[in-house]
mmCIF file of C-alpha atoms in Angstrom:
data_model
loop_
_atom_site.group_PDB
_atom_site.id
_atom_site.type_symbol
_atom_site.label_atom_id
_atom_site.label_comp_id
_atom_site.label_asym_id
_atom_site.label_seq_id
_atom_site.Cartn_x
_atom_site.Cartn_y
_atom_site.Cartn_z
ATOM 1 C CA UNK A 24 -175.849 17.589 129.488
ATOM 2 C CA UNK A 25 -173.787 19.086 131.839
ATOM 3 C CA UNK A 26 -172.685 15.627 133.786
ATOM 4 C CA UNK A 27 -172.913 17.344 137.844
ATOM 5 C CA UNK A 28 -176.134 18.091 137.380
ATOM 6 C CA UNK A 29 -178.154 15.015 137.247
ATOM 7 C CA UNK A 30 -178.181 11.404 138.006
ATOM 8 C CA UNK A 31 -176.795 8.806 135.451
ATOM 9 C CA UNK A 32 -179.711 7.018 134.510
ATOM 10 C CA UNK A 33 -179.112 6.010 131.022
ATOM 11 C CA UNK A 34 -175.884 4.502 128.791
ATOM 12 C CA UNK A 35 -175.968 7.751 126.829
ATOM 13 C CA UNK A 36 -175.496 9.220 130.221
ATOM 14 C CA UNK A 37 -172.906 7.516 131.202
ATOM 15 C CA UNK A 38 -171.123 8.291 127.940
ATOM 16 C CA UNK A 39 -171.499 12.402 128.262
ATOM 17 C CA UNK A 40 -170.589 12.352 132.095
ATOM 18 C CA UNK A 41 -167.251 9.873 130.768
ATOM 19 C CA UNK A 42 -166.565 12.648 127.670
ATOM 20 C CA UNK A 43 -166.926 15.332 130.490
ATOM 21 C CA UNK A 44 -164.700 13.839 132.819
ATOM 22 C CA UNK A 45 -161.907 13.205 129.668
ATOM 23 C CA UNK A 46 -162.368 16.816 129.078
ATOM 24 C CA UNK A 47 -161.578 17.826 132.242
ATOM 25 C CA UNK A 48 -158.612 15.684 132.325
ATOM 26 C CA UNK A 49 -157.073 17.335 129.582
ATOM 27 C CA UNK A 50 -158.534 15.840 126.547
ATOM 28 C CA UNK A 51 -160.739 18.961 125.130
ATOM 29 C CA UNK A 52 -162.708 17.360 122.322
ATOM 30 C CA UNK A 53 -163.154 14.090 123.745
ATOM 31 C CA UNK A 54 -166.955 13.254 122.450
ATOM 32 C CA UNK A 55 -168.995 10.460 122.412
ATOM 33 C CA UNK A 56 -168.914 8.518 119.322
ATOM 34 C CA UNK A 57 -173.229 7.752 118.789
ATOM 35 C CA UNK A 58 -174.795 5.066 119.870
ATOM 36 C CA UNK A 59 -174.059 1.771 117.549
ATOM 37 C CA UNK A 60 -171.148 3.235 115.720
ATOM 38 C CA UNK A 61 -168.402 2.976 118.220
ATOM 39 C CA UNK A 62 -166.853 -0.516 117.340
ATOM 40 C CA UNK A 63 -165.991 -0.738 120.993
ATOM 41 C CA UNK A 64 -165.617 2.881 121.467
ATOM 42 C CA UNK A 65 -167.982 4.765 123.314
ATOM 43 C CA UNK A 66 -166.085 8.167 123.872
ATOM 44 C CA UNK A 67 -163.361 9.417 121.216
ATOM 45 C CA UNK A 68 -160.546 12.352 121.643
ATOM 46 C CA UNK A 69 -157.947 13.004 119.440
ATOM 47 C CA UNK A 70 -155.491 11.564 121.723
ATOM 48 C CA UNK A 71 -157.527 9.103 123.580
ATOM 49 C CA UNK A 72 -160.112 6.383 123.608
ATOM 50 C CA UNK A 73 -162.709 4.913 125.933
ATOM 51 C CA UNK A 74 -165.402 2.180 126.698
ATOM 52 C CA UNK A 75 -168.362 3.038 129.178
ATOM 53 C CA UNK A 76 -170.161 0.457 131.058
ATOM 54 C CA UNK A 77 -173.612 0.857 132.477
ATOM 55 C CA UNK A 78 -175.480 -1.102 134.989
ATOM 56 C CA UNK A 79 -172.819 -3.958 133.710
ATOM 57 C CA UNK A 80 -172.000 -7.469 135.739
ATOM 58 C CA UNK A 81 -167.518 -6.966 136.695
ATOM 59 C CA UNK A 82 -165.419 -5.500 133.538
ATOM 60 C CA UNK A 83 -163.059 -8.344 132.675
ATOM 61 C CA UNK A 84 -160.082 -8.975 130.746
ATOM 62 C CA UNK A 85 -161.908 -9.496 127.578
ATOM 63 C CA UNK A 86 -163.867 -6.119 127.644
ATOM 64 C CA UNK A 87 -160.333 -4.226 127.924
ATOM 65 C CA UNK A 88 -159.013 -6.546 125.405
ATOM 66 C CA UNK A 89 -161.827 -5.064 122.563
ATOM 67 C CA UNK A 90 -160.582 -1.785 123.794
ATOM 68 C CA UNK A 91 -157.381 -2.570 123.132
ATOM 69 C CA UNK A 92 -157.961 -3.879 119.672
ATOM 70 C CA UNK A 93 -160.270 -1.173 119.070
ATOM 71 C CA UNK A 94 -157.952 1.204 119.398
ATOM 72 C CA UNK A 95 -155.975 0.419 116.512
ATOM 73 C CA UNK A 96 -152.664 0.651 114.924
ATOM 74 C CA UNK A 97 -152.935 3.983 116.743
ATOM 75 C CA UNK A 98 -150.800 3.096 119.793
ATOM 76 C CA UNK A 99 -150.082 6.695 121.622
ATOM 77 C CA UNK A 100 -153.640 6.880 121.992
ATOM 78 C CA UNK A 101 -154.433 6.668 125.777
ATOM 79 C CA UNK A 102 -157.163 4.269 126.681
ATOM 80 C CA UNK A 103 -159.941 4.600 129.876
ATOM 81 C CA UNK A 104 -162.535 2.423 130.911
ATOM 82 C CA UNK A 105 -165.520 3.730 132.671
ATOM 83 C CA UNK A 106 -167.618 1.313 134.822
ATOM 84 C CA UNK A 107 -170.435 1.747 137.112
ATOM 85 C CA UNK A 108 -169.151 1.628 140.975
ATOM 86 C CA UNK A 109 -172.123 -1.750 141.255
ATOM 87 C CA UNK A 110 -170.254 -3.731 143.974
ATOM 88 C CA UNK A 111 -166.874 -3.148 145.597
ATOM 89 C CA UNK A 112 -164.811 -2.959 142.705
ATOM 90 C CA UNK A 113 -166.206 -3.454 139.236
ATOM 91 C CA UNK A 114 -163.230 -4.911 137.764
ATOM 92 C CA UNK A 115 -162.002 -8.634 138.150
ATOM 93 C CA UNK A 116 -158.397 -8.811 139.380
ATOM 94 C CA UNK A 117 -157.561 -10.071 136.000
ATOM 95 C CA UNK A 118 -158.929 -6.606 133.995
ATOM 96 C CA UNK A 119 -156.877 -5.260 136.536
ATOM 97 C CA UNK A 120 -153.713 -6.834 135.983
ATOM 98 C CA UNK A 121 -154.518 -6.772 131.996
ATOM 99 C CA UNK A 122 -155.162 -3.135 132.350
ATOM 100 C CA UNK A 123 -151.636 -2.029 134.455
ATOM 101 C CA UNK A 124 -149.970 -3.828 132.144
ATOM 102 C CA UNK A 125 -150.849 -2.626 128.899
ATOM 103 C CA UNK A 126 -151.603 1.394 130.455
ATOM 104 C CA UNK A 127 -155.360 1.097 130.666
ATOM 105 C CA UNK A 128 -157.014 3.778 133.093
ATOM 106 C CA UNK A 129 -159.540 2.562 135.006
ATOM 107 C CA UNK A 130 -162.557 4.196 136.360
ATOM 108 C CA UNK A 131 -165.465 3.657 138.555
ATOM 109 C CA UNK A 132 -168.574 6.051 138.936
ATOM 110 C CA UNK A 133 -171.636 6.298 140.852
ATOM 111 C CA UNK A 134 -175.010 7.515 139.791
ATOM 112 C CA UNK A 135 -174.728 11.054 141.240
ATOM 113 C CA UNK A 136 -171.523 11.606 139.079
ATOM 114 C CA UNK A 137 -168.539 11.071 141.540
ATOM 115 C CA UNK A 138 -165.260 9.568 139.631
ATOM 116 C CA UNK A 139 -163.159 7.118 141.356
ATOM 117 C CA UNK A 140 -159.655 6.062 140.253
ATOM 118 C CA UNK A 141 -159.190 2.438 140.329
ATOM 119 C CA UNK A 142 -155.278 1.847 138.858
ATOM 120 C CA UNK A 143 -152.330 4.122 139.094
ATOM 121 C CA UNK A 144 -152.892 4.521 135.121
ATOM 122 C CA UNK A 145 -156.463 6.097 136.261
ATOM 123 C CA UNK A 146 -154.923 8.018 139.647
ATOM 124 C CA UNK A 147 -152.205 10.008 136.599
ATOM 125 C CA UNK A 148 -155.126 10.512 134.645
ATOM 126 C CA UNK A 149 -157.258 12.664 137.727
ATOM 127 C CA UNK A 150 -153.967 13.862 138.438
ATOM 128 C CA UNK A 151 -154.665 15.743 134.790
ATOM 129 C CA UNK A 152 -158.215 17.236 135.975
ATOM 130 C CA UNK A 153 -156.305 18.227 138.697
ATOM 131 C CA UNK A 154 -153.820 19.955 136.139
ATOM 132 C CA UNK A 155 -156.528 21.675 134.139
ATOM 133 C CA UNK A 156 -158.300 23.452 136.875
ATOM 134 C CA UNK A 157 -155.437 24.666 138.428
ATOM 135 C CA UNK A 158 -154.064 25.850 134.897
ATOM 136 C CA UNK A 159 -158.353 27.727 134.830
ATOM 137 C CA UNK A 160 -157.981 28.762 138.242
ATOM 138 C CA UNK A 161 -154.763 30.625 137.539
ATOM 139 C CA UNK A 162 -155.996 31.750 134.507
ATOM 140 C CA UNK A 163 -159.114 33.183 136.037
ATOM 141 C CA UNK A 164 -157.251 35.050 138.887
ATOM 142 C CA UNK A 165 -154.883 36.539 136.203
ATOM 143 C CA UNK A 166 -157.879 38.121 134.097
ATOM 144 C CA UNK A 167 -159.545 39.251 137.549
ATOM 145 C CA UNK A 168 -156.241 41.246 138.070
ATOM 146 C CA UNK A 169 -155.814 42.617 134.209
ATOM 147 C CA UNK A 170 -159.311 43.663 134.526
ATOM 148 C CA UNK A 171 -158.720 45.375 137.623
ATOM 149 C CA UNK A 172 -155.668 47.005 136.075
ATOM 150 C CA UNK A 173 -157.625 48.006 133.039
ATOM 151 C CA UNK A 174 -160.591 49.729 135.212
ATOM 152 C CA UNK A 175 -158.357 51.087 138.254
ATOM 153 C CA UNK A 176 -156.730 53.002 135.226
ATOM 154 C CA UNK A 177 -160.018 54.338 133.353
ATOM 155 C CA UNK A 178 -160.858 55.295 137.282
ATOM 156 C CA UNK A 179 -158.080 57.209 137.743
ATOM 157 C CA UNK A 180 -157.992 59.407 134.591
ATOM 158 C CA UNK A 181 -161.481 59.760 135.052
ATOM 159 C CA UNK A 182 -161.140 61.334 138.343
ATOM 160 C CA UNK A 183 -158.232 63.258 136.964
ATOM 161 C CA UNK A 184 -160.301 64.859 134.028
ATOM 162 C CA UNK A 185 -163.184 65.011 136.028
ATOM 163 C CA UNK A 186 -161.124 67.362 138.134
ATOM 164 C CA UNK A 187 -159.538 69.585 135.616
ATOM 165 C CA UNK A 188 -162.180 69.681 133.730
ATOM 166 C CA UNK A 189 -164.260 71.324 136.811
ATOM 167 C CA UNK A 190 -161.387 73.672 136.897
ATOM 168 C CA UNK A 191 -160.693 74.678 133.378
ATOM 169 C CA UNK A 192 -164.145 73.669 131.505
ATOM 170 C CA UNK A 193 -166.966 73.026 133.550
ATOM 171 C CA UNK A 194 -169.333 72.214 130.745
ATOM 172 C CA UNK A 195 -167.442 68.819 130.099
ATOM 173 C CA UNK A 196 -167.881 67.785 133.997
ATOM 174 C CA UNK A 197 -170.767 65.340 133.028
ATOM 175 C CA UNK A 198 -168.771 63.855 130.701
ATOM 176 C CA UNK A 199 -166.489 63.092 133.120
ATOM 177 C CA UNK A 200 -169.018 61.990 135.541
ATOM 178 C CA UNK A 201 -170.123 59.511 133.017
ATOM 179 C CA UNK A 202 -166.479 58.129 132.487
ATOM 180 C CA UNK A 203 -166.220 57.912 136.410
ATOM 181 C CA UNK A 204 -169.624 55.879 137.021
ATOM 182 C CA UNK A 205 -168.455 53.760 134.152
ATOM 183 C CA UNK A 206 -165.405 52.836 135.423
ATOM 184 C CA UNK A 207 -166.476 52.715 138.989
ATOM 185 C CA UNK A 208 -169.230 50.053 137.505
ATOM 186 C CA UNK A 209 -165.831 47.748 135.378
ATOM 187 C CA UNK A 210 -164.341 47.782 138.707
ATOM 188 C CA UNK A 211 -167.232 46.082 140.157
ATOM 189 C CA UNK A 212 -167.939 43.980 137.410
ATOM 190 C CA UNK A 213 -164.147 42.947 137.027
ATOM 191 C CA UNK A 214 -164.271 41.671 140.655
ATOM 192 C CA UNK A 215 -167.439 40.087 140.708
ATOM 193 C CA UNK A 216 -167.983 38.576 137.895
ATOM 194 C CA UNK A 217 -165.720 36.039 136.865
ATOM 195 C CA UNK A 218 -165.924 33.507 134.172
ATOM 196 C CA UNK A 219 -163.643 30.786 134.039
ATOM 197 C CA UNK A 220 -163.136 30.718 137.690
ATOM 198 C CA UNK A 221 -164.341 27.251 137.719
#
């Protein structure tokens, strides 16, 4: 489920749009762990660990204290909490202070899939979306240009041989002309299209 495209209806979608989000932050095989087998874990990375709450009363201290513990001996793991944006704030000013202090990013998201940074642990964490789709932007932008490179190349010595070969052997002008609607056609393509770019 691709979590922009639909409303969060269910706790399973709350869990893919929270591994979604972690992915986009910089954690690339955060997953969610199947439903009864998370022992307080909803959403697994290699380097992280979160809970998701759905349709839940506030997130106090004692839901981020299972997180804690369910965590581990595993201590560089980062930890996230997801809750559903239900009132103001979904978090008691305790779960709050619990979570600063023990670097707990905290989340709150609405239905329609927006993500809203609660604690300056959370704020570092968007920081890191912000991180990875600058890092695919620039990567997109720098394919765009080696594919323009590649087919402004192919263009050029197909224009060349195109042109000699009308002047020395005109039998292989098709040939040419084939080369030269091919490239014109990468050009296109390697401007247009663009995967990545998002």
């Amino acid at each position: 489920m691709d979590s922009r495209s639909r409303y969060i209806t269910t706790p399973e979608d709350a869990e893919q749009f929270a591994a979604s989000q972690m992915r986009d932050m910089g954690f690339p095989d955060a997953r969610v762990t199947g439903r009864g087998a998370d022992g307080g874990v909803d959403v697994v990375a290699r380097c992280a660990v979160a809970q998701v709450k759905w349709m839940h009363s506030k997130v106090g201290r004692p839901d981020l204290q299972r997180l804690y513990g369910a965590r581990g001996a595993e201590h560089s793991k980062d930890m996230l909490f997801f809750a559903e944006l239900l009132s103001p704030s979904p978090y008691t000013q305790d779960a709050v202070g619990y979570a600063d202090e023990h670097g707990i990013g905290l989340f709150a998201y609405t239905s329609d899939g927006n993500l809203f940074p609660v604690n300056q642990h959370a704020k570092d964490f968007v920081a890191g979306i912000d991180q990875v789709r600058a890092a695919r932007a620039a990567r997109a932008a720098f394919m765009v240009t080696v594919r323009t490179v590649v087919w402004s190349s192919l263009l050029v010595v197909s224009i060349c041989g195109l042109f000699i070969s009308v002047l020395t052997v005109p039998s292989a002008a098709p040939v040419w002309l084939g080369f030269l609607a091919l490239s014109v056609l990468g050009l296109v393509l390697a401007r247009v299209y663009q995967p990545g770019a998002k």
